[in-house]
mmCIF file of C-alpha atoms in Angstrom:
data_model
loop_
_atom_site.group_PDB
_atom_site.id
_atom_site.type_symbol
_atom_site.label_atom_id
_atom_site.label_comp_id
_atom_site.label_asym_id
_atom_site.label_seq_id
_atom_site.Cartn_x
_atom_site.Cartn_y
_atom_site.Cartn_z
ATOM 1 C CA MET A 252 127.279 200.725 234.810
ATOM 2 C CA PRO A 253 127.989 198.852 231.538
ATOM 3 C CA PHE A 254 125.356 197.071 229.364
ATOM 4 C CA SER A 255 125.318 193.375 229.723
ATOM 5 C CA GLN A 256 124.433 191.810 226.077
ATOM 6 C CA ASN A 257 121.002 191.056 227.538
ATOM 7 C CA ASP A 258 120.469 194.992 228.718
ATOM 8 C CA ILE A 259 120.766 195.701 224.944
ATOM 9 C CA ARG A 260 118.573 193.050 223.941
ATOM 10 C CA THR A 261 116.020 194.157 226.336
ATOM 11 C CA LEU A 262 116.273 197.184 224.910
ATOM 12 C CA VAL A 263 116.445 196.459 221.199
ATOM 13 C CA LEU A 264 112.708 194.799 221.892
ATOM 14 C CA ILE A 265 111.259 197.713 223.792
ATOM 15 C CA ALA A 266 112.498 200.298 221.407
ATOM 16 C CA GLY A 267 111.252 197.966 218.654
ATOM 17 C CA SER A 268 107.833 197.252 219.839
ATOM 18 C CA GLU A 269 104.832 199.243 218.656
ATOM 19 C CA LYS A 270 102.976 199.024 222.164
ATOM 20 C CA PRO A 271 104.129 198.667 225.817
ATOM 21 C CA SER A 272 106.731 195.454 226.418
ATOM 22 C CA ASN A 273 104.907 192.841 228.387
ATOM 23 C CA PRO A 274 107.834 190.848 230.497
ATOM 24 C CA ARG A 275 106.403 187.896 229.597
ATOM 25 C CA ILE A 276 106.619 188.543 225.960
ATOM 26 C CA LEU A 277 110.506 189.720 227.144
ATOM 27 C CA ARG A 278 110.882 186.147 228.707
ATOM 28 C CA GLU A 279 109.845 184.280 226.203
ATOM 29 C CA THR A 280 111.558 185.894 223.743
ATOM 30 C CA LEU A 281 115.173 186.225 225.398
ATOM 31 C CA GLY A 282 114.691 182.907 226.961
ATOM 32 C CA LEU A 283 115.060 184.306 230.478
ATOM 33 C CA GLN A 284 114.297 183.444 233.794
ATOM 34 C CA ARG A 285 111.381 186.295 235.347
ATOM 35 C CA GLU A 286 113.907 187.621 237.938
ATOM 36 C CA THR A 287 116.370 188.368 235.447
ATOM 37 C CA VAL A 288 113.811 190.338 232.674
ATOM 38 C CA SER A 289 112.614 192.672 236.218
ATOM 39 C CA ARG A 290 116.401 193.008 236.807
ATOM 40 C CA LEU A 291 117.259 193.899 233.246
ATOM 41 C CA ILE A 292 114.345 196.169 233.090
ATOM 42 C CA THR A 293 114.915 197.820 236.324
ATOM 43 C CA HIS A 294 118.960 198.776 235.302
ATOM 44 C CA LEU A 295 117.726 199.901 231.945
ATOM 45 C CA VAL A 296 115.191 202.582 233.987
ATOM 46 C CA LYS A 297 118.077 203.599 236.136
ATOM 47 C CA MET A 298 120.143 204.375 233.001
ATOM 48 C CA GLY A 299 117.181 206.785 231.771
ATOM 49 C CA LEU A 300 115.984 204.371 228.674
ATOM 50 C CA VAL A 301 113.224 202.880 229.872
ATOM 51 C CA GLU A 302 110.203 203.558 232.049
ATOM 52 C CA ARG A 303 107.559 201.166 233.344
ATOM 53 C CA ARG A 304 103.937 201.664 232.612
ATOM 54 C CA GLY A 305 102.082 199.331 235.330
ATOM 55 C CA ARG A 306 103.715 195.817 234.866
ATOM 56 C CA GLU A 307 105.153 196.765 231.111
ATOM 57 C CA ALA A 308 107.866 198.624 229.861
ATOM 58 C CA ILE A 309 108.192 201.480 227.321
ATOM 59 C CA LEU A 310 111.183 203.211 225.835
ATOM 60 C CA ALA A 311 111.685 206.846 228.097
ATOM 61 C CA GLY A 312 111.273 210.412 226.669
ATOM 62 C CA THR A 313 114.899 211.256 227.704
ATOM 63 C CA PRO A 314 117.738 212.400 225.449
ATOM 64 C CA PRO A 315 119.455 208.783 225.185
ATOM 65 C CA ALA A 316 116.306 206.754 224.907
ATOM 66 C CA GLU A 317 115.293 208.956 221.805
ATOM 67 C CA ALA A 318 118.965 208.308 220.152
ATOM 68 C CA PHE A 319 118.643 204.893 220.958
ATOM 69 C CA LYS A 320 115.549 204.620 218.762
ATOM 70 C CA LEU A 321 117.150 206.481 215.865
ATOM 71 C CA LEU A 322 120.013 203.907 216.356
ATOM 72 C CA TYR A 323 117.985 200.823 216.234
ATOM 73 C CA PHE A 324 115.948 202.083 213.403
ATOM 74 C CA SER A 325 119.007 202.954 210.976
ATOM 75 C CA HIS A 326 121.030 199.910 211.615
ATOM 76 C CA ARG A 327 117.987 197.308 212.736
ATOM 77 C CA ALA A 328 120.403 194.673 210.746
ATOM 78 C CA THR A 329 123.398 194.795 213.219
ATOM 79 C CA PRO A 330 123.335 192.612 216.496
ATOM 80 C CA LEU A 331 123.356 196.049 218.923
ATOM 81 C CA HIS A 332 124.548 193.821 221.435
ATOM 82 C CA LYS A 333 127.787 192.784 220.252
ATOM 83 C CA ILE A 334 128.776 196.353 219.883
ATOM 84 C CA LEU A 335 127.590 198.491 223.489
ATOM 85 C CA SER A 336 127.669 195.843 225.617
ATOM 86 C CA LEU A 337 130.859 195.742 228.861
ATOM 87 C CA ARG A 338 133.085 198.699 228.236
ATOM 88 C CA ARG A 339 132.491 199.084 224.521
ATOM 89 C CA VAL A 340 130.801 202.410 225.323
ATOM 90 C CA GLU A 341 133.274 203.650 227.164
ATOM 91 C CA LEU A 342 135.762 202.859 224.449
ATOM 92 C CA LEU A 343 133.059 204.778 221.532
ATOM 93 C CA ALA A 344 133.231 207.563 223.753
ATOM 94 C CA ARG A 345 137.138 207.585 223.255
ATOM 95 C CA LEU A 346 136.743 207.025 219.387
ATOM 96 C CA ASP A 347 136.747 209.991 217.552
ATOM 97 C CA GLN A 348 137.970 211.329 213.976
ATOM 98 C CA THR A 349 141.670 211.712 215.354
ATOM 99 C CA PRO A 350 143.426 208.019 214.422
ATOM 100 C CA ARG A 351 144.376 206.490 217.943
ATOM 101 C CA SER A 352 146.746 203.823 218.257
ATOM 102 C CA LEU A 353 145.645 200.490 220.230
ATOM 103 C CA GLY A 354 148.361 201.806 223.004
ATOM 104 C CA ASP A 355 147.013 205.064 223.001
ATOM 105 C CA LEU A 356 143.257 203.343 223.865
ATOM 106 C CA ALA A 357 144.786 201.579 226.224
ATOM 107 C CA ALA A 358 146.227 204.337 228.151
ATOM 108 C CA GLU A 359 143.374 206.345 228.086
ATOM 109 C CA THR A 360 140.455 203.860 228.996
ATOM 110 C CA ASP A 361 142.184 201.671 231.272
ATOM 111 C CA ILE A 362 141.016 198.713 229.144
ATOM 112 C CA PRO A 363 142.957 195.933 228.753
ATOM 113 C CA VAL A 364 144.769 195.642 225.608
ATOM 114 C CA ASP A 365 143.647 191.928 224.864
ATOM 115 C CA THR A 366 140.038 193.308 225.791
ATOM 116 C CA LEU A 367 140.235 196.288 223.354
ATOM 117 C CA TYR A 368 141.858 194.461 220.557
ATOM 118 C CA GLY A 369 138.652 191.944 220.706
ATOM 119 C CA TYR A 370 136.700 195.076 221.084
ATOM 120 C CA LEU A 371 138.308 197.182 217.913
ATOM 121 C CA LYS A 372 137.470 193.634 215.869
ATOM 122 C CA GLY A 373 133.812 193.938 216.519
ATOM 123 C CA PHE A 374 133.802 197.627 215.728
ATOM 124 C CA LEU A 375 135.429 197.095 212.152
ATOM 125 C CA ARG A 376 133.441 193.852 211.567
ATOM 126 C CA VAL A 377 130.373 195.998 211.173
ATOM 127 C CA GLY A 378 132.034 199.507 210.027
ATOM 128 C CA ALA A 379 131.872 201.695 212.752
ATOM 129 C CA VAL A 380 135.679 201.970 213.237
ATOM 130 C CA SER A 381 138.338 202.613 210.215
ATOM 131 C CA ARG A 382 141.899 201.364 210.582
ATOM 132 C CA SER A 383 145.033 203.010 209.390
ATOM 133 C CA ARG A 384 148.780 202.518 209.452
ATOM 134 C CA GLN A 385 151.186 204.803 210.931
ATOM 135 C CA GLY A 386 154.533 203.565 210.861
ATOM 136 C CA LYS A 387 154.498 200.360 212.512
ATOM 137 C CA ALA A 388 151.387 200.700 214.284
ATOM 138 C CA TYR A 389 147.467 200.565 213.632
ATOM 139 C CA CYS A 390 145.255 203.502 214.594
ATOM 140 C CA TYR A 391 141.663 203.610 214.833
ATOM 141 C CA SER A 392 139.074 206.170 214.493
ATOM 142 C CA PHE A 393 135.356 206.604 214.223
ATOM 143 C CA ASN A 394 133.558 206.369 211.057
ATOM 144 C CA PHE A 395 131.092 208.904 211.411
ATOM 145 C CA LYS A 396 130.025 208.325 207.439
ATOM 146 C CA LEU A 397 128.527 204.992 208.709
ATOM 147 C CA TRP A 398 127.770 205.245 212.344
ATOM 148 C CA PRO A 399 126.875 208.771 213.379
ATOM 149 C CA GLU A 400 123.527 207.505 215.136
ATOM 150 C CA LEU A 401 125.917 205.165 217.403
ATOM 151 C CA LYS A 402 128.122 208.171 218.328
ATOM 152 C CA ASP A 403 125.284 210.134 219.048
ATOM 153 C CA PHE A 404 123.272 207.412 221.274
ATOM 154 C CA VAL A 405 127.041 207.227 223.196
ATOM 155 C CA THR A 406 126.941 210.626 223.400
ATOM 156 C CA ALA A 407 123.554 211.440 224.561
ATOM 157 C CA LEU A 408 123.632 208.637 227.178
ATOM 158 C CA LEU A 409 127.182 209.674 228.922
ATOM 159 C CA GLU A 410 126.099 213.274 228.997
ATOM 160 C CA TYR A 411 122.297 212.477 230.567
ATOM 161 C CA GLN A 412 123.971 210.211 233.287
ATOM 162 C CA VAL A 413 126.507 212.841 234.347
ATOM 163 C CA LEU A 414 123.508 215.712 234.317
ATOM 164 C CA ARG A 415 121.679 213.452 236.779
ATOM 165 C CA LEU A 416 124.236 213.560 239.003
ATOM 166 C CA VAL A 417 123.733 217.472 239.060
ATOM 167 C CA PRO A 418 121.487 218.970 242.414
ATOM 168 C CA ARG A 419 118.624 220.502 241.137
ATOM 169 C CA GLU A 420 119.209 224.373 242.933
ATOM 170 C CA ALA A 421 122.427 224.252 240.942
ATOM 171 C CA LEU A 422 123.285 226.151 237.483
ATOM 172 C CA ILE A 423 125.163 223.917 235.115
ATOM 173 C CA ILE A 424 128.294 225.487 233.738
ATOM 174 C CA LYS A 425 129.502 223.558 231.324
ATOM 175 C CA SER A 426 128.703 219.295 230.681
ATOM 176 C CA TYR A 427 131.725 217.435 229.053
ATOM 177 C CA GLU A 428 131.731 214.148 227.285
ATOM 178 C CA ASP A 429 132.251 212.571 230.924
ATOM 179 C CA SER A 430 132.200 215.180 233.518
ATOM 180 C CA VAL A 431 130.004 218.433 234.342
ATOM 181 C CA ILE A 432 131.181 221.630 236.152
ATOM 182 C CA PHE A 433 128.220 223.572 238.102
ATOM 183 C CA LYS A 434 127.693 226.172 240.665
ATOM 184 C CA SER A 435 125.544 226.378 243.852
ATOM 185 C CA ILE A 436 125.557 228.629 246.672
ATOM 186 C CA ARG A 437 124.881 225.550 249.032
ATOM 187 C CA GLN A 438 127.654 223.229 250.103
ATOM 188 C CA GLN A 439 127.844 220.547 247.425
ATOM 189 C CA ASP A 440 128.953 216.864 247.838
ATOM 190 C CA ALA A 441 131.229 217.324 244.943
ATOM 191 C CA THR A 442 134.812 218.141 243.917
ATOM 192 C CA ILE A 443 135.674 222.252 244.495
ATOM 193 C CA THR A 444 136.950 223.278 241.062
ATOM 194 C CA SER A 445 137.025 226.320 239.167
ATOM 195 C CA PHE A 446 137.380 229.404 241.108
ATOM 196 C CA SER A 447 136.465 227.904 244.617
ATOM 197 C CA ALA A 448 139.580 225.789 244.082
ATOM 198 C CA TYR A 449 142.204 228.973 243.467
ATOM 199 C CA GLU A 450 142.505 229.017 247.060
ATOM 200 C CA ASP A 451 144.484 225.933 247.625
ATOM 201 C CA TYR A 452 147.240 227.815 244.594
ATOM 202 C CA GLY A 453 147.141 230.872 246.812
ATOM 203 C CA ILE A 454 144.743 233.100 245.199
ATOM 204 C CA ASP A 455 141.688 233.490 247.893
ATOM 205 C CA LEU A 456 138.520 235.226 245.918
ATOM 206 C CA GLY A 457 136.063 235.010 248.649
ATOM 207 C CA LEU A 458 133.524 234.483 246.727
ATOM 208 C CA TRP A 459 129.719 233.990 247.413
ATOM 209 C CA ASP A 460 129.160 230.919 244.981
ATOM 210 C CA ASN A 461 130.906 227.334 245.354
ATOM 211 C CA TYR A 462 131.817 226.010 241.688
ATOM 212 C CA TYR A 463 132.135 222.186 241.504
ATOM 213 C CA THR A 464 132.310 219.196 239.161
ATOM 214 C CA LEU A 465 130.976 215.525 239.463
ATOM 215 C CA PRO A 466 131.622 212.806 239.068
ATOM 216 C CA LYS A 467 134.208 213.252 242.001
ATOM 217 C CA ARG A 468 137.902 212.705 241.491
ATOM 218 C CA GLU A 469 141.587 214.409 241.858
ATOM 219 C CA LEU A 470 141.852 217.167 239.963
ATOM 220 C CA SER A 471 145.068 218.931 238.280
ATOM 221 C CA LEU A 472 146.102 222.389 238.291
ATOM 222 C CA GLN A 473 145.258 222.566 234.533
ATOM 223 C CA GLU A 474 142.307 220.907 235.028
ATOM 224 C CA VAL A 475 141.170 223.483 237.633
ATOM 225 C CA PHE A 476 142.147 226.574 235.154
ATOM 226 C CA VAL A 477 140.446 225.400 231.792
ATOM 227 C CA HIS A 478 137.291 224.988 234.326
ATOM 228 C CA SER A 479 137.507 228.562 235.305
ATOM 229 C CA LEU A 480 137.972 229.657 231.615
ATOM 230 C CA ASP A 481 134.957 227.806 230.727
ATOM 231 C CA SER A 482 132.836 229.593 233.678
ATOM 232 C CA ALA A 483 134.649 232.888 232.981
ATOM 233 C CA TRP A 484 131.303 234.698 231.870
ATOM 234 C CA GLU A 485 132.058 238.138 233.437
ATOM 235 C CA PRO A 486 135.439 240.537 232.793
ATOM 236 C CA SER A 487 135.884 240.285 236.603
ATOM 237 C CA GLN A 488 135.988 236.496 236.201
ATOM 238 C CA LYS A 489 138.448 236.697 233.529
ATOM 239 C CA LEU A 490 140.555 239.073 235.647
ATOM 240 C CA PHE A 491 140.400 236.128 238.069
ATOM 241 C CA CYS A 492 141.964 233.487 235.047
ATOM 242 C CA ALA A 493 144.496 235.835 234.421
ATOM 243 C CA LEU A 494 145.824 236.016 238.074
ATOM 244 C CA PHE A 495 145.583 232.936 238.113
ATOM 245 C CA TYR A 496 147.659 232.539 234.897
ATOM 246 C CA LEU A 497 150.075 234.436 235.786
ATOM 247 C CA LYS A 498 150.492 232.797 239.431
ATOM 248 C CA ASN A 499 151.177 229.250 237.227
ATOM 249 C CA ARG A 500 152.099 230.577 233.550
ATOM 250 C CA ASN A 501 154.931 228.083 232.994
ATOM 251 C CA LYS A 502 152.503 225.171 233.929
ATOM 252 C CA LEU A 503 149.673 226.821 231.888
ATOM 253 C CA ASP A 504 151.070 228.519 228.849
ATOM 254 C CA ALA A 505 150.264 225.261 226.595
ATOM 255 C CA ILE A 506 146.663 225.331 227.350
ATOM 256 C CA ASP A 507 144.437 226.188 224.124
ATOM 257 C CA HIS A 508 141.361 228.378 224.713
ATOM 258 C CA PRO A 509 140.116 231.053 223.266
ATOM 259 C CA VAL A 510 139.433 233.014 227.265
ATOM 260 C CA LEU A 511 143.382 232.138 227.293
ATOM 261 C CA SER A 512 143.942 233.367 223.987
ATOM 262 C CA ASN A 513 142.048 236.955 224.436
ATOM 263 C CA LEU A 514 144.119 237.522 227.747
ATOM 264 C CA LYS A 515 147.153 237.091 226.383
ATOM 265 C CA ALA A 516 146.547 239.343 224.022
ATOM 266 C CA VAL A 517 145.277 241.772 227.128
ATOM 267 C CA LEU A 518 148.564 241.211 228.977
ATOM 268 C CA GLN A 519 150.570 242.502 225.632
ATOM 269 C CA GLY A 520 148.397 245.956 226.438
ATOM 270 C CA GLU A 521 145.664 245.010 223.900
ATOM 271 C CA ARG A 522 141.748 245.863 224.633
ATOM 272 C CA ILE A 523 139.376 243.876 224.420
ATOM 273 C CA SER A 524 135.329 244.224 224.896
ATOM 274 C CA GLY A 525 134.373 242.189 227.757
ATOM 275 C CA TYR A 526 137.606 241.428 228.829
ATOM 276 C CA PRO A 527 139.757 243.258 232.021
ATOM 277 C CA THR A 528 142.457 246.057 230.786
ATOM 278 C CA LEU A 529 145.842 245.396 231.705
ATOM 279 C CA GLU A 530 145.439 248.064 234.197
ATOM 280 C CA ASP A 531 142.785 246.573 235.755
ATOM 281 C CA ILE A 532 144.911 243.313 236.560
ATOM 282 C CA GLU A 533 147.893 244.909 237.376
ATOM 283 C CA ASP A 534 146.061 246.656 240.279
ATOM 284 C CA ARG A 535 145.371 243.049 241.470
ATOM 285 C CA THR A 536 148.842 241.148 241.303
ATOM 286 C CA ASP A 537 150.024 242.941 244.181
ATOM 287 C CA LEU A 538 147.250 241.436 246.430
ATOM 288 C CA TYR A 539 148.473 238.226 245.590
ATOM 289 C CA ASP A 540 152.347 238.329 245.347
ATOM 290 C CA ILE A 541 152.266 237.863 241.737
ATOM 291 C CA LYS A 542 154.792 239.873 238.718
ATOM 292 C CA LEU A 543 153.579 240.461 235.473
#
């Protein structure tokens, strides 16, 4: 859920306080009603940034809260509520060292171009973003030299929100910027992926573990394959990846992943420690009507 400006203003006051923050002091400082302040604190608690201590509020001990504290003390003069509110966090998560045009960012975030331009102007004003010209278009990239703490906070916040979705009994395989893959013996209210999704593409592995991703969403064949590459810890699992690759080679050949690079070498006859041999793969191809 995006932050409002008052969310961030409240968080700044709590982070900068040497003792637990009293709601009355917050109301007086922010000029807000009691119900509004209570709602703001509740939202920050749900986001993992604030904890209640009796009637008072303190900064939580979570990774995103610690990252925000570092951000606040590194940029105390900056109005953080103007660079973290609304959908700005979503945009900051997409910005990195690779310059992107306004059109590219709009396509990636689905934020209206006019709104996006306003956000970027604000980022440029405080130096959080750099702008360069490529042809006729301006491109934008994140300024890691001046604002590493901002990027660290956004990353920690999004990772924390995703990890909170994973059931306690599940084993997390990998956390991405805005999603996570995990496995569980039990069925979960999540999207099937990795080896568990191979059955949808003609390769039924009959595994005990179920592989999932959250948040729930529709996955492409390429996403399923990348998830399986990231899940392939054992030679047998890498063999599964090889079979899936061979069955869908024309759609997967462009994927850049170290496990896939090694599997391609294996398919050329090279022997690599921790990977199946070409003979191992050949023994399984007939089972799934796969041709080398």
